[in-house]
Amino acid sequence: MADRDDFERRLQEARVRQGLDAAPKGHGGGLPGGAWGIGFRIGVELVSALIVGLAIGWALDRWLGTGPWLLMLFVVLGVAAGVLNVYRVAMPRSGPR
Amino acid sequence: MAAEGKAIDALSQFALTPVLGKVGASVGFTQSNAFMLLAVGLITALMISGTARRAIIPGRLQALAEAAYEFVYEMATGQIGEEGKRYFPFIFSLFMFVLFGNLLGLLPYAFTYTSHIAVTFTLAVIVIVLVTAVGIAIHGWHWFSYFKPPGLSPLLAVLVAPIEVISYLSRPISLSVRLFANMVAGHVMLKVFASFVVMLGTAGFLGFLGALAPIAINVALVGFEFLVAFLQAYVFAVLTSIYLHDAVHLH
C-alpha cells in the first residue's frame, strides 16, 4: 500500500512539474481573488451578519415583549459578527485542511 | 419584450410563469421547476452516458464527465481531507446543480433558476443543516464548543458566543446572496445592453451605427457571464467544503 501511495505522490509531483496540475495551494482558502470579488464578498459578509442579528433581536423582542432593547443589543452583536466574518475572509485560518 | 415603448424592462425575465397548461398552473409548476428538472436530467444523462463506455481513451462525453468528477473530487478531498470522500456525492450534486442552472440560464429563452433567492437560499439552508448535523453526529455535545474559541476566559466567552452564533447563522445568507446577486446582476446587464441595441437600432442610420457599441459590450458580457457562471458554482461548492471541514475538524 505504501508503495502505491509513493507512486501516487511521485506521479502528482511529475504532473505539477509538467504543468498538468496546478501546484498545491499554500493555504486552503481556495477562493478566487480579484478586487471586485473580494469587495463584494466582504460587503455580503457584513450585511448578512447584520441581517441575522436584526432578525434574532426582532424575533426575541416580539416573543418576550421587551420593547426595542434586545433588537438594539443584537444589532450591535450582528455588526460585531459581520466584522468577525470579514476578519475570517481577510485572514483564512491556517493549519491543515 | 426587451424595450416596450421607451422603458427598459430588465426584470421581467425573472418572472415566474406556470408551464404545462392547467395542470402546471394548479400545482404551481413554473418554468423554473422545468429548468431544474432539465438540469437534473442533463446531469444524469452526462454522467450515465459518460461512464457507459469506460474507454481507456475517453471520448468527449467521457472526458467531460471525468473532468467534472475529478474537479469536485479534488476540491472535496483537498478542502476537507480524507473524510471529504464521504461528502463528495453531496458536494458533487450541489456543484453540478448550481453549475447547470447558471449555464442553462445563459442560453437564449432559457430561465435561470439560480437567479431566485428562494432557490439559492433553500440550497444554502440544506448545506447549513447538513453541516450542523454532521458536526453534531461526529462530535456530539462537544460540537457546541465550536462557538467558544479556545483559551478564552468564561466572562469573554459569554460575550463572544452570541457573536459566533450570529456569524455561523449568517453563512447561509451570504452563501445564497452571493450566488443570487451575481446571477441577477449579470442577466440584468445583458438585458439592459440588449435593450440599448433595440432602441438605437430603430433610430435611423446613425442610431444603427451607435447600436454596434452595446452589441460589442454584450458579446464581451456573454463571455464574462460564462466565467461568472462557473466561478459562482465553484465558490458555492468550495464554501460548502470549507464549512464541512469546520464541522469535521473542530477548531
Tab-separated table of C-alpha atoms in Angstrom:
chain	number	residue	atom	x	y	z
A	1	MET	CA	0.000	0.000	0.000
A	2	ALA	CA	2.825	2.345	0.917
A	3	ASP	CA	4.389	1.551	-2.419
A	4	ARG	CA	1.298	2.674	-4.247
A	5	ASP	CA	0.993	5.875	-2.225
A	6	ASP	CA	4.573	6.651	-3.042
A	7	PHE	CA	3.835	6.171	-6.711
A	8	GLU	CA	0.786	8.446	-6.490
A	9	ARG	CA	2.877	11.106	-4.806
A	10	ARG	CA	5.638	10.937	-7.393
A	11	LEU	CA	3.072	10.958	-10.191
A	12	GLN	CA	1.485	14.046	-8.668
A	13	GLU	CA	4.841	15.787	-8.432
A	14	ALA	CA	5.596	14.930	-12.037
A	15	ARG	CA	2.210	16.237	-13.129
A	16	VAL	CA	2.836	19.526	-11.307
A	17	ARG	CA	6.278	19.794	-12.945
A	18	GLN	CA	4.800	19.286	-16.388
A	19	GLY	CA	2.086	21.841	-15.713
A	20	LEU	CA	-0.732	19.292	-15.952
A	21	ASP	CA	-1.978	20.025	-12.459
A	22	ALA	CA	-1.916	23.242	-10.541
A	23	ALA	CA	0.600	23.296	-7.718
A	24	PRO	CA	-0.975	22.647	-4.318
A	25	LYS	CA	-2.001	25.895	-2.727
A	26	GLY	CA	-0.315	27.255	0.351
A	27	HIS	CA	-3.389	27.858	2.453
A	28	GLY	CA	-6.673	26.159	1.870
A	29	GLY	CA	-8.892	29.161	1.249
A	30	GLY	CA	-9.156	28.210	-2.384
A	31	LEU	CA	-11.398	31.144	-3.162
A	32	PRO	CA	-10.705	33.196	-6.239
A	33	GLY	CA	-9.382	36.668	-5.658
A	34	GLY	CA	-9.929	39.752	-7.755
A	35	ALA	CA	-10.702	43.178	-6.332
A	36	TRP	CA	-14.390	43.037	-7.244
A	37	GLY	CA	-14.812	39.533	-5.894
A	38	ILE	CA	-13.231	40.336	-2.547
A	39	GLY	CA	-15.053	43.631	-2.203
A	40	PHE	CA	-18.404	42.053	-2.973
A	41	ARG	CA	-17.705	39.172	-0.648
A	42	ILE	CA	-16.838	41.463	2.258
A	43	GLY	CA	-19.968	43.517	1.686
A	44	VAL	CA	-22.153	40.418	1.677
A	45	GLU	CA	-20.487	39.056	4.823
A	46	LEU	CA	-21.067	42.312	6.708
A	47	VAL	CA	-24.680	42.699	5.672
A	48	SER	CA	-25.686	39.070	6.130
A	49	ALA	CA	-24.451	39.008	9.740
A	50	LEU	CA	-26.308	42.258	10.399
A	51	ILE	CA	-29.483	40.743	8.926
A	52	VAL	CA	-29.199	37.703	11.187
A	53	GLY	CA	-28.642	39.882	14.272
A	54	LEU	CA	-31.591	42.055	13.292
A	55	ALA	CA	-33.829	39.027	12.759
A	56	ILE	CA	-32.893	37.378	16.073
A	57	GLY	CA	-33.359	40.600	18.036
A	58	TRP	CA	-36.675	41.361	16.379
A	59	ALA	CA	-37.980	37.844	16.929
A	60	LEU	CA	-36.882	37.757	20.583
A	61	ASP	CA	-38.464	41.152	21.224
A	62	ARG	CA	-41.690	40.006	19.647
A	63	TRP	CA	-41.666	36.798	21.660
A	64	LEU	CA	-40.697	38.297	25.035
A	65	GLY	CA	-42.280	41.721	24.561
A	66	THR	CA	-39.153	43.516	25.696
A	67	GLY	CA	-39.535	46.620	23.584
A	68	PRO	CA	-36.644	47.609	21.402
A	69	TRP	CA	-33.906	46.537	23.809
A	70	LEU	CA	-32.992	43.096	22.503
A	71	LEU	CA	-33.213	44.390	18.938
A	72	MET	CA	-30.670	47.069	19.781
A	73	LEU	CA	-28.410	44.565	21.523
A	74	PHE	CA	-28.500	42.054	18.703
A	75	VAL	CA	-27.913	44.677	16.012
A	76	VAL	CA	-24.666	45.539	17.787
A	77	LEU	CA	-23.812	41.828	18.062
A	78	GLY	CA	-24.677	41.432	14.375
A	79	VAL	CA	-22.253	44.181	13.403
A	80	ALA	CA	-19.583	42.517	15.546
A	81	ALA	CA	-20.289	39.176	13.848
A	82	GLY	CA	-20.021	40.901	10.472
A	83	VAL	CA	-16.603	42.262	11.372
A	84	LEU	CA	-15.637	38.770	12.533
A	85	ASN	CA	-16.761	37.388	9.158
A	86	VAL	CA	-14.689	39.985	7.323
A	87	TYR	CA	-11.716	39.147	9.509
A	88	ARG	CA	-12.084	35.497	8.514
A	89	VAL	CA	-12.269	36.392	4.836
A	90	ALA	CA	-9.135	38.504	5.146
A	91	MET	CA	-7.188	36.036	7.290
A	92	PRO	CA	-8.035	32.437	6.384
A	93	ARG	CA	-7.379	30.087	9.245
A	94	SER	CA	-4.037	28.406	8.883
A	95	GLY	CA	-3.462	24.758	9.675
A	96	PRO	CA	-4.002	21.526	7.798
A	97	ARG	CA	-7.018	21.378	5.563
B	1	MET	CA	-40.267	42.461	-24.753
B	2	ALA	CA	-36.884	43.992	-24.041
B	3	ALA	CA	-37.834	47.576	-24.686
B	4	GLU	CA	-41.545	48.178	-24.710
B	5	GLY	CA	-42.137	51.798	-25.533
B	6	LYS	CA	-39.225	53.737	-24.109
B	7	ALA	CA	-38.767	51.928	-20.821
B	8	ILE	CA	-36.141	49.270	-20.309
B	9	ASP	CA	-37.744	46.224	-18.746
B	10	ALA	CA	-34.817	44.291	-17.325
B	11	LEU	CA	-36.595	42.434	-14.534
B	12	SER	CA	-39.482	40.710	-16.315
B	13	GLN	CA	-37.055	37.945	-17.320
B	14	PHE	CA	-37.125	36.751	-13.722
B	15	ALA	CA	-40.920	36.490	-13.524
B	16	LEU	CA	-42.294	33.013	-12.938
B	17	THR	CA	-44.977	31.743	-15.274
B	18	PRO	CA	-46.662	28.368	-14.951
B	19	VAL	CA	-45.968	25.862	-17.689
B	20	LEU	CA	-47.724	22.655	-18.739
B	21	GLY	CA	-51.108	24.340	-19.090
B	22	LYS	CA	-53.792	23.845	-16.463
B	23	VAL	CA	-52.033	21.041	-14.626
B	24	GLY	CA	-48.940	23.167	-14.172
B	25	ALA	CA	-50.962	26.187	-13.085
B	26	SER	CA	-52.885	24.246	-10.449
B	27	VAL	CA	-49.773	22.763	-8.830
B	28	GLY	CA	-47.580	25.850	-9.349
B	29	PHE	CA	-45.192	24.145	-11.751
B	30	THR	CA	-43.270	27.044	-13.303
B	31	GLN	CA	-40.564	27.318	-15.918
B	32	SER	CA	-38.102	27.496	-13.018
B	33	ASN	CA	-39.070	23.989	-11.924
B	34	ALA	CA	-38.999	22.830	-15.531
B	35	PHE	CA	-35.411	24.015	-15.892
B	36	MET	CA	-34.433	22.372	-12.608
B	37	LEU	CA	-35.784	19.074	-13.932
B	38	LEU	CA	-33.972	19.693	-17.211
B	39	ALA	CA	-30.704	20.346	-15.377
B	40	VAL	CA	-31.058	17.198	-13.291
B	41	GLY	CA	-31.883	15.228	-16.433
B	42	LEU	CA	-28.878	16.628	-18.299
B	43	ILE	CA	-26.512	15.943	-15.397
B	44	THR	CA	-27.799	12.382	-15.086
B	45	ALA	CA	-27.530	11.865	-18.835
B	46	LEU	CA	-23.996	13.259	-18.870
B	47	MET	CA	-22.780	11.043	-16.065
B	48	ILE	CA	-24.548	7.891	-17.296
B	49	SER	CA	-23.545	8.234	-20.940
B	50	GLY	CA	-20.097	9.475	-19.951
B	51	THR	CA	-19.397	6.418	-17.828
B	52	ALA	CA	-21.196	3.903	-20.055
B	53	ARG	CA	-18.304	3.001	-22.363
B	54	ARG	CA	-15.389	3.326	-19.944
B	55	ALA	CA	-12.929	3.644	-22.797
B	56	ILE	CA	-9.248	3.915	-21.995
B	57	ILE	CA	-9.016	6.818	-24.398
B	58	PRO	CA	-12.076	8.817	-23.376
B	59	GLY	CA	-14.409	10.356	-25.899
B	60	ARG	CA	-15.691	13.870	-25.455
B	61	LEU	CA	-18.583	12.999	-23.139
B	62	GLN	CA	-16.460	10.667	-21.049
B	63	ALA	CA	-13.712	13.287	-20.784
B	64	LEU	CA	-16.263	15.880	-19.665
B	65	ALA	CA	-17.790	13.549	-17.082
B	66	GLU	CA	-14.366	12.562	-15.770
B	67	ALA	CA	-13.166	16.159	-15.655
B	68	ALA	CA	-16.234	17.193	-13.651
B	69	TYR	CA	-15.885	14.242	-11.310
B	70	GLU	CA	-12.186	14.755	-10.682
B	71	PHE	CA	-12.524	18.506	-10.300
B	72	VAL	CA	-15.052	18.168	-7.499
B	73	TYR	CA	-13.235	15.169	-6.020
B	74	GLU	CA	-10.005	17.157	-5.732
B	75	MET	CA	-11.896	20.058	-4.213
B	76	ALA	CA	-13.671	17.880	-1.633
B	77	THR	CA	-10.605	15.926	-0.562
B	78	GLY	CA	-8.340	18.974	-0.775
B	79	GLN	CA	-10.547	21.108	1.439
B	80	ILE	CA	-11.924	18.556	3.876
B	81	GLY	CA	-9.151	15.945	3.833
B	82	GLU	CA	-9.569	12.180	3.645
B	83	GLU	CA	-13.017	12.397	5.244
B	84	GLY	CA	-14.066	14.511	2.286
B	85	LYS	CA	-14.768	11.348	0.328
B	86	ARG	CA	-17.853	10.715	2.460
B	87	TYR	CA	-19.343	14.067	1.500
B	88	PHE	CA	-18.240	14.003	-2.129
B	89	PRO	CA	-21.628	12.863	-3.510
B	90	PHE	CA	-23.371	15.776	-1.818
B	91	ILE	CA	-20.818	18.352	-2.959
B	92	PHE	CA	-20.823	16.939	-6.473
B	93	SER	CA	-24.620	17.076	-6.775
B	94	LEU	CA	-24.674	20.587	-5.380
B	95	PHE	CA	-21.906	21.818	-7.681
B	96	MET	CA	-23.444	20.289	-10.804
B	97	PHE	CA	-26.937	21.544	-9.974
B	98	VAL	CA	-25.734	25.115	-9.473
B	99	LEU	CA	-23.374	24.967	-12.469
B	100	PHE	CA	-26.044	23.677	-14.829
B	101	GLY	CA	-28.523	26.239	-13.507
B	102	ASN	CA	-26.056	29.032	-14.206
B	103	LEU	CA	-25.035	27.727	-17.629
B	104	LEU	CA	-28.530	26.817	-18.839
B	105	GLY	CA	-29.642	30.321	-17.937
B	106	LEU	CA	-27.215	31.749	-20.478
B	107	LEU	CA	-28.987	30.052	-23.377
B	108	PRO	CA	-31.472	32.272	-25.212
B	109	TYR	CA	-35.085	31.914	-23.976
B	110	ALA	CA	-33.846	29.907	-21.004
B	111	PHE	CA	-34.676	30.646	-17.389
B	112	THR	CA	-32.005	30.896	-14.687
B	113	TYR	CA	-33.349	29.224	-11.577
B	114	THR	CA	-30.272	30.272	-9.601
B	115	SER	CA	-31.342	33.895	-10.070
B	116	HIS	CA	-34.054	33.415	-7.434
B	117	ILE	CA	-33.124	33.914	-3.793
B	118	ALA	CA	-35.759	31.316	-2.865
B	119	VAL	CA	-33.792	28.659	-4.754
B	120	THR	CA	-30.307	29.658	-3.629
B	121	PHE	CA	-31.385	30.173	-0.023
B	122	THR	CA	-33.022	26.757	0.038
B	123	LEU	CA	-29.768	25.224	-1.201
B	124	ALA	CA	-27.802	27.177	1.412
B	125	VAL	CA	-30.183	26.070	4.184
B	126	ILE	CA	-29.740	22.456	3.097
B	127	VAL	CA	-25.977	22.997	3.309
B	128	ILE	CA	-26.023	24.571	6.769
B	129	VAL	CA	-28.447	21.987	8.185
B	130	LEU	CA	-26.286	19.197	6.814
B	131	VAL	CA	-23.097	20.778	8.138
B	132	THR	CA	-24.645	21.193	11.591
B	133	ALA	CA	-25.988	17.638	11.544
B	134	VAL	CA	-22.592	16.272	10.502
B	135	GLY	CA	-20.867	18.255	13.236
B	136	ILE	CA	-23.246	17.050	15.934
B	137	ALA	CA	-23.180	13.478	14.633
B	138	ILE	CA	-19.379	13.366	14.789
B	139	HIS	CA	-18.694	15.378	17.938
B	140	GLY	CA	-21.939	15.165	19.923
B	141	TRP	CA	-22.377	17.860	22.569
B	142	HIS	CA	-18.754	18.765	22.160
B	143	TRP	CA	-19.652	20.335	18.817
B	144	PHE	CA	-21.161	23.341	20.622
B	145	SER	CA	-17.683	24.288	21.782
B	146	TYR	CA	-17.299	25.460	18.186
B	147	PHE	CA	-18.874	28.716	19.342
B	148	LYS	CA	-16.359	29.148	22.147
B	149	PRO	CA	-12.895	29.958	20.870
B	150	PRO	CA	-10.229	28.090	22.823
B	151	GLY	CA	-8.277	29.875	25.508
B	152	LEU	CA	-10.879	32.462	26.467
B	153	SER	CA	-11.959	33.484	29.946
B	154	PRO	CA	-15.568	32.477	30.755
B	155	LEU	CA	-16.585	36.123	31.025
B	156	LEU	CA	-15.454	36.936	27.497
B	157	ALA	CA	-16.874	33.663	26.207
B	158	VAL	CA	-20.357	34.807	27.241
B	159	LEU	CA	-19.868	37.863	25.044
B	160	VAL	CA	-18.182	36.090	22.148
B	161	ALA	CA	-20.519	33.091	21.916
B	162	PRO	CA	-23.549	35.062	20.621
B	163	ILE	CA	-21.311	36.764	18.068
B	164	GLU	CA	-20.010	33.386	16.910
B	165	VAL	CA	-23.559	32.035	16.702
B	166	ILE	CA	-24.673	35.004	14.595
B	167	SER	CA	-21.603	34.619	12.407
B	168	TYR	CA	-22.454	30.944	11.936
B	169	LEU	CA	-26.070	31.692	11.106
B	170	SER	CA	-25.041	34.368	8.611
B	171	ARG	CA	-23.308	31.734	6.478
B	172	PRO	CA	-26.393	30.552	4.571
B	173	ILE	CA	-27.367	34.166	3.901
B	174	SER	CA	-24.008	35.207	2.494
B	175	LEU	CA	-23.766	31.942	0.570
B	176	SER	CA	-27.154	32.365	-1.093
B	177	VAL	CA	-26.985	36.132	-1.622
B	178	ARG	CA	-23.616	35.845	-3.370
B	179	LEU	CA	-24.880	33.382	-5.966
B	180	PHE	CA	-28.251	35.038	-6.430
B	181	ALA	CA	-26.864	38.577	-6.729
B	182	ASN	CA	-24.200	37.568	-9.238
B	183	MET	CA	-26.707	35.831	-11.471
B	184	VAL	CA	-29.274	38.645	-11.276
B	185	ALA	CA	-26.666	41.344	-11.932
B	186	GLY	CA	-25.299	39.556	-14.975
B	187	HIS	CA	-28.674	38.943	-16.534
B	188	VAL	CA	-29.874	42.481	-15.863
B	189	MET	CA	-26.750	43.897	-17.520
B	190	LEU	CA	-27.200	41.679	-20.560
B	191	LYS	CA	-30.819	42.742	-20.845
B	192	VAL	CA	-30.094	46.449	-20.437
B	193	PHE	CA	-27.440	46.491	-23.146
B	194	ALA	CA	-29.633	44.361	-25.399
B	195	SER	CA	-32.389	46.944	-24.928
B	196	PHE	CA	-29.964	49.678	-25.974
B	197	VAL	CA	-29.325	47.750	-29.178
B	198	VAL	CA	-33.037	47.610	-29.972
B	199	MET	CA	-33.674	51.253	-29.065
B	200	LEU	CA	-30.699	52.613	-31.018
B	201	GLY	CA	-31.105	50.252	-33.924
B	202	THR	CA	-34.580	51.542	-34.690
B	203	ALA	CA	-33.477	55.205	-34.563
B	204	GLY	CA	-32.263	55.741	-38.127
B	205	PHE	CA	-28.846	55.266	-39.703
B	206	LEU	CA	-26.751	56.978	-37.009
B	207	GLY	CA	-28.540	55.019	-34.331
B	208	PHE	CA	-27.824	51.862	-36.279
B	209	LEU	CA	-24.105	52.661	-36.131
B	210	GLY	CA	-24.366	53.559	-32.466
B	211	ALA	CA	-26.005	50.214	-31.734
B	212	LEU	CA	-22.749	48.487	-32.556
B	213	ALA	CA	-21.233	49.605	-29.227
B	214	PRO	CA	-23.787	47.873	-26.957
B	215	ILE	CA	-23.605	44.785	-29.182
B	216	ALA	CA	-19.848	44.679	-28.653
B	217	ILE	CA	-20.337	45.095	-24.914
B	218	ASN	CA	-22.886	42.282	-24.894
B	219	VAL	CA	-20.534	39.949	-26.734
B	220	ALA	CA	-17.922	40.576	-24.070
B	221	LEU	CA	-20.520	40.267	-21.312
B	222	VAL	CA	-21.716	36.860	-22.507
B	223	GLY	CA	-18.160	35.577	-22.280
B	224	PHE	CA	-17.822	37.129	-18.848
B	225	GLU	CA	-21.096	35.570	-17.743
B	226	PHE	CA	-19.841	32.122	-18.651
B	227	LEU	CA	-16.894	32.790	-16.357
B	228	VAL	CA	-19.198	34.001	-13.579
B	229	ALA	CA	-21.499	31.008	-14.033
B	230	PHE	CA	-18.624	28.623	-13.483
B	231	LEU	CA	-16.973	30.702	-10.775
B	232	GLN	CA	-20.098	31.053	-8.663
B	233	ALA	CA	-20.824	27.343	-8.829
B	234	TYR	CA	-17.234	26.763	-7.751
B	235	VAL	CA	-17.472	29.267	-4.892
B	236	PHE	CA	-20.713	27.688	-3.692
B	237	ALA	CA	-19.168	24.213	-3.658
B	238	VAL	CA	-15.857	25.343	-2.154
B	239	LEU	CA	-17.564	27.185	0.696
B	240	THR	CA	-19.696	24.112	1.359
B	241	SER	CA	-16.455	22.110	1.565
B	242	ILE	CA	-14.908	24.646	3.935
B	243	TYR	CA	-17.967	24.547	6.197
B	244	LEU	CA	-17.880	20.755	6.145
B	245	HIS	CA	-14.204	20.913	7.041
B	246	ASP	CA	-15.049	23.063	10.053
B	247	ALA	CA	-17.725	20.580	11.090
B	248	VAL	CA	-15.435	17.565	10.741
B	249	HIS	CA	-12.374	19.146	12.353
B	250	LEU	CA	-13.437	21.376	15.224
B	251	HIS	CA	-11.139	24.413	15.543
